[in-house]
mmCIF file of C-alpha atoms in Angstrom:
data_model
loop_
_atom_site.group_PDB
_atom_site.id
_atom_site.type_symbol
_atom_site.label_atom_id
_atom_site.label_comp_id
_atom_site.label_asym_id
_atom_site.label_seq_id
_atom_site.Cartn_x
_atom_site.Cartn_y
_atom_site.Cartn_z
ATOM 1 C CA ALA A 123 11.884 -5.195 36.558
ATOM 2 C CA GLN A 124 11.392 -1.808 34.997
ATOM 3 C CA SER A 125 9.555 -1.241 31.729
ATOM 4 C CA VAL A 126 8.256 1.536 29.542
ATOM 5 C CA ALA A 127 5.247 1.509 27.238
ATOM 6 C CA GLN A 128 4.649 3.857 24.345
ATOM 7 C CA PRO A 129 1.221 2.800 23.135
ATOM 8 C CA GLU A 130 1.313 4.633 19.807
ATOM 9 C CA ASP A 131 3.634 3.603 16.994
ATOM 10 C CA GLN A 132 2.748 6.725 15.037
ATOM 11 C CA VAL A 133 1.305 10.128 15.879
ATOM 12 C CA ASN A 134 0.186 12.513 13.160
ATOM 13 C CA VAL A 135 -0.515 16.159 13.880
ATOM 14 C CA ALA A 136 -1.020 19.275 11.807
ATOM 15 C CA GLU A 137 1.547 22.027 12.050
ATOM 16 C CA GLY A 138 0.552 24.574 14.660
ATOM 17 C CA ASN A 139 -1.605 22.134 16.607
ATOM 18 C CA PRO A 140 -0.670 20.820 20.044
ATOM 19 C CA LEU A 141 0.984 17.423 20.173
ATOM 20 C CA THR A 142 1.108 14.668 22.781
ATOM 21 C CA VAL A 143 3.277 11.565 22.736
ATOM 22 C CA LYS A 144 2.254 9.097 25.414
ATOM 23 C CA CYS A 145 4.441 7.151 27.809
ATOM 24 C CA THR A 146 3.653 4.965 30.802
ATOM 25 C CA TYR A 147 6.151 3.194 32.997
ATOM 26 C CA SER A 148 6.473 0.396 35.526
ATOM 27 C CA VAL A 149 9.222 0.369 38.143
ATOM 28 C CA SER A 150 9.775 -0.865 41.681
ATOM 29 C CA GLY A 151 11.149 2.281 43.233
ATOM 30 C CA ASN A 152 11.360 5.954 42.392
ATOM 31 C CA PRO A 153 11.746 6.580 38.671
ATOM 32 C CA TYR A 154 13.996 8.846 36.747
ATOM 33 C CA LEU A 155 12.162 9.549 33.474
ATOM 34 C CA PHE A 156 13.578 10.805 30.202
ATOM 35 C CA TRP A 157 12.555 11.736 26.699
ATOM 36 C CA TYR A 158 14.921 11.476 23.753
ATOM 37 C CA VAL A 159 14.450 12.348 20.096
ATOM 38 C CA GLN A 160 16.098 10.716 17.115
ATOM 39 C CA TYR A 161 16.208 12.383 13.724
ATOM 40 C CA PRO A 162 16.900 10.274 10.613
ATOM 41 C CA ASN A 163 20.441 8.894 10.529
ATOM 42 C CA ARG A 164 21.298 10.582 13.804
ATOM 43 C CA GLY A 165 21.960 9.448 17.369
ATOM 44 C CA LEU A 166 19.642 10.100 20.283
ATOM 45 C CA GLN A 167 19.311 13.640 21.553
ATOM 46 C CA PHE A 168 18.244 14.355 25.118
ATOM 47 C CA LEU A 169 15.042 16.417 25.388
ATOM 48 C CA LEU A 170 14.113 16.530 29.056
ATOM 49 C CA LYS A 171 14.021 14.595 32.303
ATOM 50 C CA TYR A 172 12.088 14.237 35.523
ATOM 51 C CA ILE A 173 14.126 13.519 38.621
ATOM 52 C CA THR A 174 12.192 15.112 41.463
ATOM 53 C CA GLY A 175 10.267 18.261 42.273
ATOM 54 C CA ASP A 176 7.800 19.993 39.972
ATOM 55 C CA ASN A 177 5.763 17.471 38.008
ATOM 56 C CA LEU A 178 5.879 19.636 34.888
ATOM 57 C CA VAL A 179 9.311 19.703 33.325
ATOM 58 C CA LYS A 180 10.382 21.831 30.405
ATOM 59 C CA GLY A 181 13.006 20.831 27.931
ATOM 60 C CA SER A 182 14.596 21.605 24.592
ATOM 61 C CA TYR A 183 12.791 22.914 21.502
ATOM 62 C CA GLY A 184 9.673 23.941 23.452
ATOM 63 C CA PHE A 185 8.825 20.446 24.639
ATOM 64 C CA GLU A 186 7.503 19.690 28.100
ATOM 65 C CA ALA A 187 6.343 16.617 29.964
ATOM 66 C CA GLU A 188 4.190 16.010 33.001
ATOM 67 C CA PHE A 189 5.009 13.356 35.575
ATOM 68 C CA ASN A 190 1.844 11.739 36.927
ATOM 69 C CA LYS A 191 2.645 9.295 39.705
ATOM 70 C CA SER A 192 -0.882 7.973 40.182
ATOM 71 C CA GLN A 193 -1.196 7.139 36.485
ATOM 72 C CA THR A 194 2.487 6.177 36.139
ATOM 73 C CA SER A 195 2.685 8.358 33.061
ATOM 74 C CA PHE A 196 5.131 10.833 31.589
ATOM 75 C CA HIS A 197 3.535 12.187 28.411
ATOM 76 C CA LEU A 198 5.507 14.490 26.132
ATOM 77 C CA LYS A 199 3.754 17.635 24.958
ATOM 78 C CA LYS A 200 4.260 20.718 22.851
ATOM 79 C CA PRO A 201 1.722 23.544 22.471
ATOM 80 C CA SER A 202 2.369 24.148 18.765
ATOM 81 C CA ALA A 203 3.966 21.521 16.532
ATOM 82 C CA LEU A 204 6.506 22.307 13.836
ATOM 83 C CA VAL A 205 7.264 20.273 10.722
ATOM 84 C CA SER A 206 10.838 20.058 12.003
ATOM 85 C CA ASP A 207 9.555 18.158 15.079
ATOM 86 C CA SER A 208 8.946 15.132 12.863
ATOM 87 C CA ALA A 209 11.185 12.400 14.271
ATOM 88 C CA LEU A 210 11.270 9.251 16.390
ATOM 89 C CA TYR A 211 10.659 9.854 20.100
ATOM 90 C CA PHE A 212 11.738 7.554 22.896
ATOM 91 C CA CYS A 213 10.652 7.504 26.510
ATOM 92 C CA ALA A 214 13.080 5.924 28.986
ATOM 93 C CA VAL A 215 13.108 5.091 32.691
ATOM 94 C CA ARG A 216 15.655 4.266 35.326
ATOM 95 C CA VAL A 217 15.116 3.394 38.995
ATOM 96 C CA THR A 218 16.861 5.317 41.724
ATOM 97 C CA TRP A 219 16.677 3.094 44.779
ATOM 98 C CA ASN A 220 20.149 1.619 44.528
ATOM 99 C CA SER A 221 23.598 3.074 43.957
ATOM 100 C CA GLY A 222 22.443 4.540 40.679
ATOM 101 C CA ASN A 223 24.267 2.147 38.418
ATOM 102 C CA THR A 224 21.184 0.969 36.570
ATOM 103 C CA PRO A 225 20.995 1.588 32.829
ATOM 104 C CA LEU A 226 18.129 3.213 30.979
ATOM 105 C CA VAL A 227 15.275 1.085 29.721
ATOM 106 C CA PHE A 228 13.597 2.410 26.580
ATOM 107 C CA GLY A 229 10.123 2.264 25.157
ATOM 108 C CA LYS A 230 9.674 1.059 21.597
ATOM 109 C CA GLY A 231 9.479 4.581 20.234
ATOM 110 C CA THR A 232 6.767 6.730 18.662
ATOM 111 C CA ARG A 233 7.155 8.228 15.232
ATOM 112 C CA LEU A 234 5.821 11.774 15.142
ATOM 113 C CA SER A 235 4.793 13.203 11.808
ATOM 114 C CA VAL A 236 3.893 16.888 11.644
ATOM 115 C CA ILE A 237 2.041 17.788 8.486
ATOM 116 C CA ALA A 238 2.248 21.256 6.991
ATOM 117 C CA SER B 12 26.752 17.573 28.593
ATOM 118 C CA ALA B 13 29.162 14.913 27.399
ATOM 119 C CA VAL B 14 30.086 14.816 23.732
ATOM 120 C CA ILE B 15 30.514 11.300 22.421
ATOM 121 C CA SER B 16 32.157 10.302 19.154
ATOM 122 C CA GLN B 17 32.166 6.903 17.505
ATOM 123 C CA LYS B 18 34.303 5.374 14.809
ATOM 124 C CA PRO B 19 33.516 4.154 12.236
ATOM 125 C CA SER B 20 30.236 5.922 11.519
ATOM 126 C CA ARG B 21 29.235 3.110 9.179
ATOM 127 C CA ASP B 22 30.669 -0.011 7.642
ATOM 128 C CA ILE B 23 29.797 -2.838 5.320
ATOM 129 C CA CYS B 24 31.327 -6.145 6.361
ATOM 130 C CA GLN B 25 31.466 -9.685 5.115
ATOM 131 C CA ARG B 26 29.933 -12.591 6.974
ATOM 132 C CA GLY B 27 32.358 -14.241 9.400
ATOM 133 C CA THR B 28 34.552 -11.193 9.963
ATOM 134 C CA SER B 29 34.769 -8.952 13.038
ATOM 135 C CA LEU B 30 34.436 -5.211 13.479
ATOM 136 C CA THR B 31 35.650 -3.100 16.381
ATOM 137 C CA ILE B 32 33.764 0.105 17.151
ATOM 138 C CA GLN B 33 35.464 2.833 19.133
ATOM 139 C CA CYS B 34 33.754 5.254 21.497
ATOM 140 C CA GLN B 35 35.413 8.384 22.845
ATOM 141 C CA VAL B 36 33.872 10.737 25.428
ATOM 142 C CA ASP B 37 35.166 14.289 25.821
ATOM 143 C CA SER B 38 35.217 14.071 29.622
ATOM 144 C CA GLN B 39 35.664 11.448 32.307
ATOM 145 C CA VAL B 40 32.454 9.567 32.950
ATOM 146 C CA THR B 41 31.420 7.006 35.517
ATOM 147 C CA MET B 42 29.514 4.682 33.277
ATOM 148 C CA MET B 43 29.598 3.675 29.631
ATOM 149 C CA PHE B 44 27.073 1.500 27.849
ATOM 150 C CA TRP B 45 26.639 -0.155 24.473
ATOM 151 C CA TYR B 46 23.215 -0.414 22.844
ATOM 152 C CA ARG B 47 21.948 -1.982 19.649
ATOM 153 C CA GLN B 48 19.143 -0.493 17.584
ATOM 154 C CA GLN B 49 17.494 -2.118 14.636
ATOM 155 C CA PRO B 50 16.536 0.559 12.075
ATOM 156 C CA GLY B 51 13.419 2.385 13.238
ATOM 157 C CA GLN B 52 13.229 0.261 16.375
ATOM 158 C CA SER B 53 13.958 0.739 20.042
ATOM 159 C CA LEU B 54 17.287 0.436 21.795
ATOM 160 C CA THR B 55 18.425 -2.786 23.415
ATOM 161 C CA LEU B 56 21.201 -2.702 25.982
ATOM 162 C CA ILE B 57 24.083 -5.006 25.121
ATOM 163 C CA ALA B 58 26.320 -4.393 28.118
ATOM 164 C CA THR B 59 27.725 -1.958 30.634
ATOM 165 C CA ALA B 60 31.412 -1.317 30.028
ATOM 166 C CA ASN B 61 33.273 -1.363 33.331
ATOM 167 C CA GLN B 62 36.578 0.411 33.670
ATOM 168 C CA GLY B 63 39.296 -2.032 34.615
ATOM 169 C CA SER B 64 37.073 -5.104 34.752
ATOM 170 C CA GLU B 65 34.908 -7.314 32.569
ATOM 171 C CA ALA B 66 31.781 -5.811 31.080
ATOM 172 C CA THR B 67 28.358 -6.672 32.472
ATOM 173 C CA TYR B 68 26.264 -8.270 29.738
ATOM 174 C CA GLU B 69 22.496 -8.301 29.418
ATOM 175 C CA SER B 70 20.530 -11.446 28.814
ATOM 176 C CA GLY B 71 21.017 -12.656 25.279
ATOM 177 C CA PHE B 72 24.442 -11.094 24.796
ATOM 178 C CA VAL B 73 27.710 -12.886 25.486
ATOM 179 C CA ILE B 74 31.317 -11.837 25.746
ATOM 180 C CA ASP B 75 32.525 -14.151 23.003
ATOM 181 C CA LYS B 76 30.226 -12.463 20.504
ATOM 182 C CA PHE B 77 30.520 -8.883 21.794
ATOM 183 C CA PRO B 78 33.839 -8.411 23.598
ATOM 184 C CA ILE B 79 34.103 -4.987 25.212
ATOM 185 C CA SER B 80 37.060 -3.064 26.533
ATOM 186 C CA ARG B 81 37.208 0.031 28.687
ATOM 187 C CA PRO B 82 40.804 0.892 29.484
ATOM 188 C CA ASN B 83 40.045 4.309 31.023
ATOM 189 C CA LEU B 84 37.232 6.674 31.952
ATOM 190 C CA THR B 85 36.806 8.197 28.494
ATOM 191 C CA PHE B 86 37.202 5.347 26.000
ATOM 192 C CA SER B 87 35.562 2.018 25.181
ATOM 193 C CA THR B 88 35.445 -0.426 22.313
ATOM 194 C CA LEU B 89 32.830 -2.929 21.223
ATOM 195 C CA THR B 90 33.742 -5.764 18.878
ATOM 196 C CA VAL B 91 31.104 -7.579 16.894
ATOM 197 C CA SER B 92 32.655 -10.997 16.271
ATOM 198 C CA ASN B 93 32.036 -13.595 13.605
ATOM 199 C CA MET B 94 29.361 -11.440 12.059
ATOM 200 C CA SER B 95 26.220 -12.645 10.319
ATOM 201 C CA PRO B 96 23.543 -10.643 8.488
ATOM 202 C CA GLU B 97 21.485 -10.701 11.703
ATOM 203 C CA ASP B 98 24.104 -8.430 13.268
ATOM 204 C CA SER B 99 23.224 -5.655 10.820
ATOM 205 C CA SER B 100 22.125 -2.865 13.079
ATOM 206 C CA ILE B 101 23.029 0.481 14.585
ATOM 207 C CA TYR B 102 25.375 0.287 17.548
ATOM 208 C CA LEU B 103 25.257 3.172 19.989
ATOM 209 C CA CYS B 104 27.683 4.131 22.700
ATOM 210 C CA SER B 105 26.320 5.944 25.723
ATOM 211 C CA SER B 106 27.757 7.515 28.851
ATOM 212 C CA ARG B 107 26.615 8.841 32.180
ATOM 213 C CA THR B 108 28.170 10.240 35.325
ATOM 214 C CA GLY B 109 26.433 9.166 38.508
ATOM 215 C CA LYS B 110 22.702 9.806 38.410
ATOM 216 C CA GLU B 111 22.902 12.429 35.693
ATOM 217 C CA THR B 112 21.561 12.390 32.179
ATOM 218 C CA GLN B 113 22.726 9.640 29.844
ATOM 219 C CA TYR B 114 24.106 10.850 26.527
ATOM 220 C CA PHE B 115 24.531 8.995 23.279
ATOM 221 C CA GLY B 116 26.987 8.914 20.448
ATOM 222 C CA PRO B 117 25.898 9.265 16.812
ATOM 223 C CA GLY B 118 25.920 5.507 16.268
ATOM 224 C CA THR B 119 27.730 3.088 13.985
ATOM 225 C CA ARG B 120 25.641 1.721 11.142
ATOM 226 C CA LEU B 121 26.692 -1.816 10.337
ATOM 227 C CA LEU B 122 25.612 -3.845 7.345
ATOM 228 C CA VAL B 123 26.723 -7.456 7.144
ATOM 229 C CA LEU B 124 26.545 -9.163 3.766
#
């Protein structure tokens, strides 16, 4: 079975400082990894994904994430946080070993609060 | 990227009634899913909507409670039947083509009194 862990319920960071939102995963097979963001009263917006290739992936709004196979992690990062980055962030994983019809499995979410 | 719309965006319903949520995708997609999200919580997969056949339900969800239709490659409905206050939640439609990115609709916010 596949699972995702986001160990922090809440992350607080000052505006302009770097931010990290942690994610670890457990799958039997090669993972597809995703980050989504949810603003208040909105649906989920896709940020970035790792499928294969370069371990560092860049996504929307200046976010990036690094795939670390040995640590089974996919932490989300941004060099300089903005107040507008405050939202709920979800990490998700899907395995790739079968026909590809598996759904996404989500972590519990991490609420990011950027303080001016 | 696929653009997904849902109707209604929100509703307040009485206990014992049913609500049907519609999901429309702007392009043909291979797969459609329905998720439930308690406010501020994570997403739980209800079922995969299969075009032309019965939906595939996850553990804890049954067809009698959450009947799903998918008559074509761009449209699906989820019905929440015989509602109770415990069904108050956000219901999200999602779509994907093959191994590509999965996109989500804006959600339907349901409050059951």
